[in-house]
mmCIF file of C-alpha atoms in Angstrom:
data_model
loop_
_atom_site.group_PDB
_atom_site.id
_atom_site.type_symbol
_atom_site.label_atom_id
_atom_site.label_comp_id
_atom_site.label_asym_id
_atom_site.label_seq_id
_atom_site.Cartn_x
_atom_site.Cartn_y
_atom_site.Cartn_z
ATOM 1 C CA ASN A 991 -211.217 103.476 141.362
ATOM 2 C CA ALA A 992 -212.367 104.574 137.923
ATOM 3 C CA GLY A 993 -209.389 106.937 137.527
ATOM 4 C CA VAL A 994 -210.036 109.740 135.026
ATOM 5 C CA THR A 995 -213.344 109.536 133.180
ATOM 6 C CA GLN A 996 -214.086 111.581 130.081
ATOM 7 C CA THR A 997 -217.392 111.946 128.253
ATOM 8 C CA PRO A 998 -218.360 111.823 125.486
ATOM 9 C CA LYS A 999 -215.875 109.566 123.674
ATOM 10 C CA PHE A 1000 -217.005 110.783 120.262
ATOM 11 C CA GLN A 1001 -218.810 113.941 119.164
ATOM 12 C CA VAL A 1002 -219.607 115.598 115.854
ATOM 13 C CA LEU A 1003 -220.452 119.289 115.880
ATOM 14 C CA LYS A 1004 -221.349 121.867 113.292
ATOM 15 C CA THR A 1005 -219.371 125.097 113.090
ATOM 16 C CA GLY A 1006 -220.689 127.579 115.650
ATOM 17 C CA GLN A 1007 -222.231 125.029 117.995
ATOM 18 C CA SER A 1008 -221.204 124.860 121.623
ATOM 19 C CA MET A 1009 -220.503 121.847 123.776
ATOM 20 C CA THR A 1010 -218.877 120.715 126.993
ATOM 21 C CA LEU A 1011 -216.414 117.878 127.410
ATOM 22 C CA GLN A 1012 -216.753 116.393 130.857
ATOM 23 C CA CYS A 1013 -213.848 115.159 132.976
ATOM 24 C CA ALA A 1014 -214.021 113.607 136.418
ATOM 25 C CA GLN A 1015 -211.398 111.942 138.594
ATOM 26 C CA ASP A 1016 -211.833 109.955 141.791
ATOM 27 C CA MET A 1017 -208.209 110.010 142.994
ATOM 28 C CA ASN A 1018 -208.464 113.254 144.972
ATOM 29 C CA HIS A 1019 -205.915 114.889 142.670
ATOM 30 C CA GLU A 1020 -205.485 118.632 143.017
ATOM 31 C CA TYR A 1021 -203.981 119.122 139.555
ATOM 32 C CA MET A 1022 -206.117 118.648 136.437
ATOM 33 C CA SER A 1023 -205.471 119.615 132.844
ATOM 34 C CA TRP A 1024 -206.788 119.430 129.295
ATOM 35 C CA TYR A 1025 -204.660 118.596 126.237
ATOM 36 C CA ARG A 1026 -205.458 118.349 122.582
ATOM 37 C CA GLN A 1027 -203.653 115.890 120.344
ATOM 38 C CA ASP A 1028 -203.246 116.524 116.653
ATOM 39 C CA PRO A 1029 -201.235 114.415 114.166
ATOM 40 C CA GLY A 1030 -197.570 115.399 114.150
ATOM 41 C CA MET A 1031 -198.017 117.980 116.920
ATOM 42 C CA GLY A 1032 -197.920 115.947 120.081
ATOM 43 C CA LEU A 1033 -200.019 116.932 123.067
ATOM 44 C CA ARG A 1034 -200.648 120.614 123.633
ATOM 45 C CA LEU A 1035 -201.841 122.048 126.936
ATOM 46 C CA ILE A 1036 -205.120 123.989 126.722
ATOM 47 C CA HIS A 1037 -205.936 124.853 130.347
ATOM 48 C CA TYR A 1038 -204.988 123.553 133.751
ATOM 49 C CA SER A 1039 -206.087 123.831 137.365
ATOM 50 C CA VAL A 1040 -204.123 123.415 140.591
ATOM 51 C CA GLY A 1041 -207.222 123.173 142.779
ATOM 52 C CA ALA A 1042 -210.882 124.059 143.125
ATOM 53 C CA GLY A 1043 -211.528 127.631 142.053
ATOM 54 C CA ILE A 1044 -208.115 128.031 140.373
ATOM 55 C CA THR A 1045 -207.562 127.764 136.619
ATOM 56 C CA ASP A 1046 -204.929 129.040 134.233
ATOM 57 C CA GLN A 1047 -204.140 129.044 130.544
ATOM 58 C CA GLY A 1048 -201.842 126.655 128.786
ATOM 59 C CA GLU A 1049 -200.267 126.815 125.369
ATOM 60 C CA VAL A 1050 -203.434 126.896 123.212
ATOM 61 C CA PRO A 1051 -206.317 128.355 125.290
ATOM 62 C CA ASN A 1052 -208.159 130.359 122.626
ATOM 63 C CA GLY A 1053 -211.700 129.140 121.952
ATOM 64 C CA TYR A 1054 -211.895 127.118 125.179
ATOM 65 C CA ASN A 1055 -213.183 127.860 128.671
ATOM 66 C CA VAL A 1056 -212.780 125.874 131.876
ATOM 67 C CA SER A 1057 -213.980 126.019 135.453
ATOM 68 C CA ARG A 1058 -213.150 124.029 138.578
ATOM 69 C CA SER A 1059 -215.917 124.166 141.135
ATOM 70 C CA THR A 1060 -214.992 120.851 142.790
ATOM 71 C CA THR A 1061 -211.800 118.823 143.167
ATOM 72 C CA GLU A 1062 -213.315 115.992 141.112
ATOM 73 C CA ASP A 1063 -214.599 117.785 137.995
ATOM 74 C CA PHE A 1064 -212.901 119.870 135.311
ATOM 75 C CA PRO A 1065 -215.157 120.480 132.281
ATOM 76 C CA LEU A 1066 -213.885 121.986 129.027
ATOM 77 C CA ARG A 1067 -216.281 124.232 127.115
ATOM 78 C CA LEU A 1068 -216.169 125.082 123.438
ATOM 79 C CA LEU A 1069 -218.270 128.218 123.069
ATOM 80 C CA SER A 1070 -218.437 128.398 119.259
ATOM 81 C CA ALA A 1071 -216.843 125.379 117.622
ATOM 82 C CA ALA A 1072 -214.550 125.834 114.617
ATOM 83 C CA PRO A 1073 -213.115 123.202 112.228
ATOM 84 C CA SER A 1074 -209.653 123.977 113.678
ATOM 85 C CA GLN A 1075 -210.878 122.473 116.950
ATOM 86 C CA THR A 1076 -211.256 119.046 115.361
ATOM 87 C CA SER A 1077 -208.938 116.963 117.515
ATOM 88 C CA VAL A 1078 -208.625 114.305 120.184
ATOM 89 C CA TYR A 1079 -208.941 115.806 123.645
ATOM 90 C CA PHE A 1080 -207.384 114.298 126.747
ATOM 91 C CA CYS A 1081 -208.076 115.211 130.331
ATOM 92 C CA ALA A 1082 -205.313 114.378 132.806
ATOM 93 C CA SER A 1083 -204.806 114.672 136.539
ATOM 94 C CA SER A 1084 -201.887 114.446 138.922
ATOM 95 C CA PHE A 1085 -201.387 114.243 142.647
ATOM 96 C CA LEU A 1086 -198.514 116.699 142.492
ATOM 97 C CA GLN A 1087 -198.854 120.064 140.797
ATOM 98 C CA GLY A 1088 -197.713 118.943 137.372
ATOM 99 C CA ILE A 1089 -194.487 117.422 138.651
ATOM 100 C CA GLY A 1090 -195.604 113.870 138.832
ATOM 101 C CA GLU A 1091 -197.296 111.172 136.845
ATOM 102 C CA LEU A 1092 -200.177 112.427 134.756
ATOM 103 C CA PHE A 1093 -203.126 110.042 134.654
ATOM 104 C CA PHE A 1094 -204.967 110.462 131.375
ATOM 105 C CA GLY A 1095 -208.564 109.794 130.494
ATOM 106 C CA GLU A 1096 -209.398 107.666 127.459
ATOM 107 C CA GLY A 1097 -209.780 110.703 125.224
ATOM 108 C CA SER A 1098 -212.641 112.372 123.373
ATOM 109 C CA ARG A 1099 -212.600 112.544 119.592
ATOM 110 C CA LEU A 1100 -214.269 115.738 118.389
ATOM 111 C CA THR A 1101 -215.064 116.516 114.764
ATOM 112 C CA VAL A 1102 -216.273 119.976 113.770
ATOM 113 C CA LEU A 1103 -217.855 120.179 110.327
ATOM 114 C CA GLY B 1086 -192.523 129.602 126.545
ATOM 115 C CA GLU B 1087 -190.889 126.207 126.601
ATOM 116 C CA ASN B 1088 -190.081 124.476 123.324
ATOM 117 C CA VAL B 1089 -189.369 120.747 123.196
ATOM 118 C CA GLU B 1090 -187.948 119.175 120.062
ATOM 119 C CA GLN B 1091 -187.956 115.406 119.612
ATOM 120 C CA HIS B 1092 -186.077 113.224 117.123
ATOM 121 C CA PRO B 1093 -186.496 111.050 115.201
ATOM 122 C CA SER B 1094 -190.162 111.187 114.263
ATOM 123 C CA THR B 1095 -190.090 107.522 113.217
ATOM 124 C CA LEU B 1096 -187.731 104.744 114.262
ATOM 125 C CA SER B 1097 -187.665 101.173 113.051
ATOM 126 C CA VAL B 1098 -185.493 98.566 114.798
ATOM 127 C CA GLN B 1099 -185.119 94.815 114.766
ATOM 128 C CA GLU B 1100 -186.305 92.884 117.794
ATOM 129 C CA GLY B 1101 -183.510 92.702 120.345
ATOM 130 C CA ASP B 1102 -181.797 95.875 119.146
ATOM 131 C CA SER B 1103 -181.615 99.096 121.146
ATOM 132 C CA ALA B 1104 -183.625 102.233 120.427
ATOM 133 C CA VAL B 1105 -182.676 105.799 121.334
ATOM 134 C CA ILE B 1106 -184.966 108.821 121.199
ATOM 135 C CA LYS B 1107 -183.592 112.306 121.810
ATOM 136 C CA CYS B 1108 -185.195 115.527 123.003
ATOM 137 C CA THR B 1109 -183.984 119.066 123.528
ATOM 138 C CA TYR B 1110 -185.652 121.795 125.552
ATOM 139 C CA SER B 1111 -185.285 125.562 125.604
ATOM 140 C CA ASP B 1112 -186.189 126.739 129.121
ATOM 141 C CA SER B 1113 -183.296 126.304 131.531
ATOM 142 C CA ALA B 1114 -185.802 126.525 134.424
ATOM 143 C CA SER B 1115 -187.415 123.203 133.404
ATOM 144 C CA ASN B 1116 -186.858 120.696 136.157
ATOM 145 C CA TYR B 1117 -188.900 117.588 135.390
ATOM 146 C CA PHE B 1118 -188.691 115.396 132.295
ATOM 147 C CA PRO B 1119 -191.144 112.512 131.854
ATOM 148 C CA TRP B 1120 -191.533 110.067 128.997
ATOM 149 C CA TYR B 1121 -194.944 108.758 127.935
ATOM 150 C CA LYS B 1122 -195.839 105.776 125.775
ATOM 151 C CA GLN B 1123 -199.014 105.786 123.724
ATOM 152 C CA GLU B 1124 -200.207 102.630 122.000
ATOM 153 C CA LEU B 1125 -202.521 102.961 119.028
ATOM 154 C CA GLY B 1126 -205.939 104.231 120.099
ATOM 155 C CA LYS B 1127 -204.985 104.326 123.764
ATOM 156 C CA ARG B 1128 -204.194 107.001 126.323
ATOM 157 C CA PRO B 1129 -200.598 108.083 127.050
ATOM 158 C CA GLN B 1130 -198.993 106.364 130.022
ATOM 159 C CA LEU B 1131 -195.896 107.329 131.968
ATOM 160 C CA ILE B 1132 -192.983 104.931 131.507
ATOM 161 C CA ILE B 1133 -190.141 106.787 133.208
ATOM 162 C CA ASP B 1134 -189.269 110.261 134.438
ATOM 163 C CA ILE B 1135 -186.219 112.161 135.661
ATOM 164 C CA ARG B 1136 -185.732 115.287 137.713
ATOM 165 C CA SER B 1137 -183.123 117.940 137.062
ATOM 166 C CA ASN B 1138 -180.947 116.963 140.001
ATOM 167 C CA VAL B 1139 -180.342 113.500 138.525
ATOM 168 C CA GLY B 1140 -178.259 112.627 135.462
ATOM 169 C CA GLU B 1141 -179.529 109.124 134.738
ATOM 170 C CA LYS B 1142 -182.339 106.812 135.776
ATOM 171 C CA LYS B 1143 -182.921 103.199 134.863
ATOM 172 C CA ASP B 1144 -185.898 100.870 135.102
ATOM 173 C CA GLN B 1145 -185.253 97.390 133.704
ATOM 174 C CA ARG B 1146 -184.872 97.799 129.908
ATOM 175 C CA ILE B 1147 -185.600 101.533 129.927
ATOM 176 C CA ALA B 1148 -183.222 104.326 130.859
ATOM 177 C CA VAL B 1149 -183.297 108.097 130.613
ATOM 178 C CA THR B 1150 -180.296 110.428 130.620
ATOM 179 C CA LEU B 1151 -180.317 114.171 131.206
ATOM 180 C CA ASN B 1152 -177.689 116.737 130.256
ATOM 181 C CA LYS B 1153 -178.745 120.027 131.853
ATOM 182 C CA THR B 1154 -175.862 121.994 130.401
ATOM 183 C CA ALA B 1155 -176.757 121.033 126.856
ATOM 184 C CA LYS B 1156 -180.486 121.006 127.634
ATOM 185 C CA HIS B 1157 -181.148 117.604 126.187
ATOM 186 C CA PHE B 1158 -182.419 114.280 127.454
ATOM 187 C CA SER B 1159 -182.735 110.856 125.884
ATOM 188 C CA LEU B 1160 -184.733 107.650 126.223
ATOM 189 C CA HIS B 1161 -182.890 104.370 125.779
ATOM 190 C CA ILE B 1162 -184.725 101.078 125.305
ATOM 191 C CA THR B 1163 -182.584 97.941 125.248
ATOM 192 C CA GLU B 1164 -183.510 94.469 124.000
ATOM 193 C CA THR B 1165 -186.556 95.807 122.204
ATOM 194 C CA GLN B 1166 -189.640 93.637 121.909
ATOM 195 C CA PRO B 1167 -192.676 93.865 119.591
ATOM 196 C CA GLU B 1168 -194.777 95.200 122.478
ATOM 197 C CA ASP B 1169 -192.468 98.222 122.636
ATOM 198 C CA SER B 1170 -193.997 99.371 119.338
ATOM 199 C CA ALA B 1171 -195.855 102.609 120.112
ATOM 200 C CA VAL B 1172 -195.529 106.376 119.987
ATOM 201 C CA TYR B 1173 -193.204 107.820 122.623
ATOM 202 C CA PHE B 1174 -193.447 111.408 123.855
ATOM 203 C CA CYS B 1175 -190.898 113.333 125.844
ATOM 204 C CA ALA B 1176 -191.936 116.346 127.906
ATOM 205 C CA ALA B 1177 -190.512 119.121 130.042
ATOM 206 C CA ALA B 1178 -192.189 120.851 132.982
ATOM 207 C CA THR B 1179 -192.054 124.613 133.492
ATOM 208 C CA GLY B 1180 -194.166 127.197 135.309
ATOM 209 C CA GLY B 1181 -193.295 125.719 138.669
ATOM 210 C CA GLY B 1182 -194.156 122.343 137.280
ATOM 211 C CA ASN B 1183 -197.679 123.261 136.258
ATOM 212 C CA LYS B 1184 -197.102 123.379 132.524
ATOM 213 C CA LEU B 1185 -195.937 120.245 130.767
ATOM 214 C CA THR B 1186 -194.728 120.802 127.204
ATOM 215 C CA PHE B 1187 -194.604 117.687 125.040
ATOM 216 C CA GLY B 1188 -192.426 116.839 122.095
ATOM 217 C CA THR B 1189 -194.059 115.856 118.814
ATOM 218 C CA GLY B 1190 -193.601 112.127 119.356
ATOM 219 C CA THR B 1191 -191.573 109.237 117.944
ATOM 220 C CA GLN B 1192 -193.293 106.291 116.265
ATOM 221 C CA LEU B 1193 -191.225 103.258 117.257
ATOM 222 C CA LYS B 1194 -191.700 100.063 115.284
ATOM 223 C CA VAL B 1195 -190.013 96.879 116.463
ATOM 224 C CA GLU B 1196 -189.823 94.362 113.658
ATOM 225 C CA LEU B 1197 -189.547 90.615 114.119
#
């Protein structure tokens, strides 16, 4: 079991560019989510999904899109990157719908210039 | 939405002492309260959790207490060791458990 796999681990973008952070899990978890981590602000929920075809917004969804076409994959798209989106992004999954242990990926460090 | 406040932001203890981290939450409907440990450069990992129908839970040197009336919960680490040094996050689950709101973290340093 690889667990939760995120790619890329590091990325530098210019303002206005678009990109997709990939997340895949091999634990057959229904629940998947994306968080961003900024110094002094903890982890903030961007979007989450309770199953294929179902997504919903978290605390800080603006500027991000998600889709869930399969149980395994939950990509996060930045349509037009802004410096305020410089952060470390974590994908996480859980067997139970949020009420249960979250298994995190290793994180993706994104810098927007 | 839910608001989780966590204190202190930094905590320094001597090896062998106890450490206590406190969190408060705002949404009385929250029913699940996990604690995550994040070592430098690593991913967060669950260390203990408690559900709203339980007042206290213990796992070896770690314990969590929950006061639903006051809407606060605490992490207690006894006999601290250098490997306990990390950032600890509390969280509360709302939205039927689908939305986990994290506190801002506590940097714990255990000194020899």
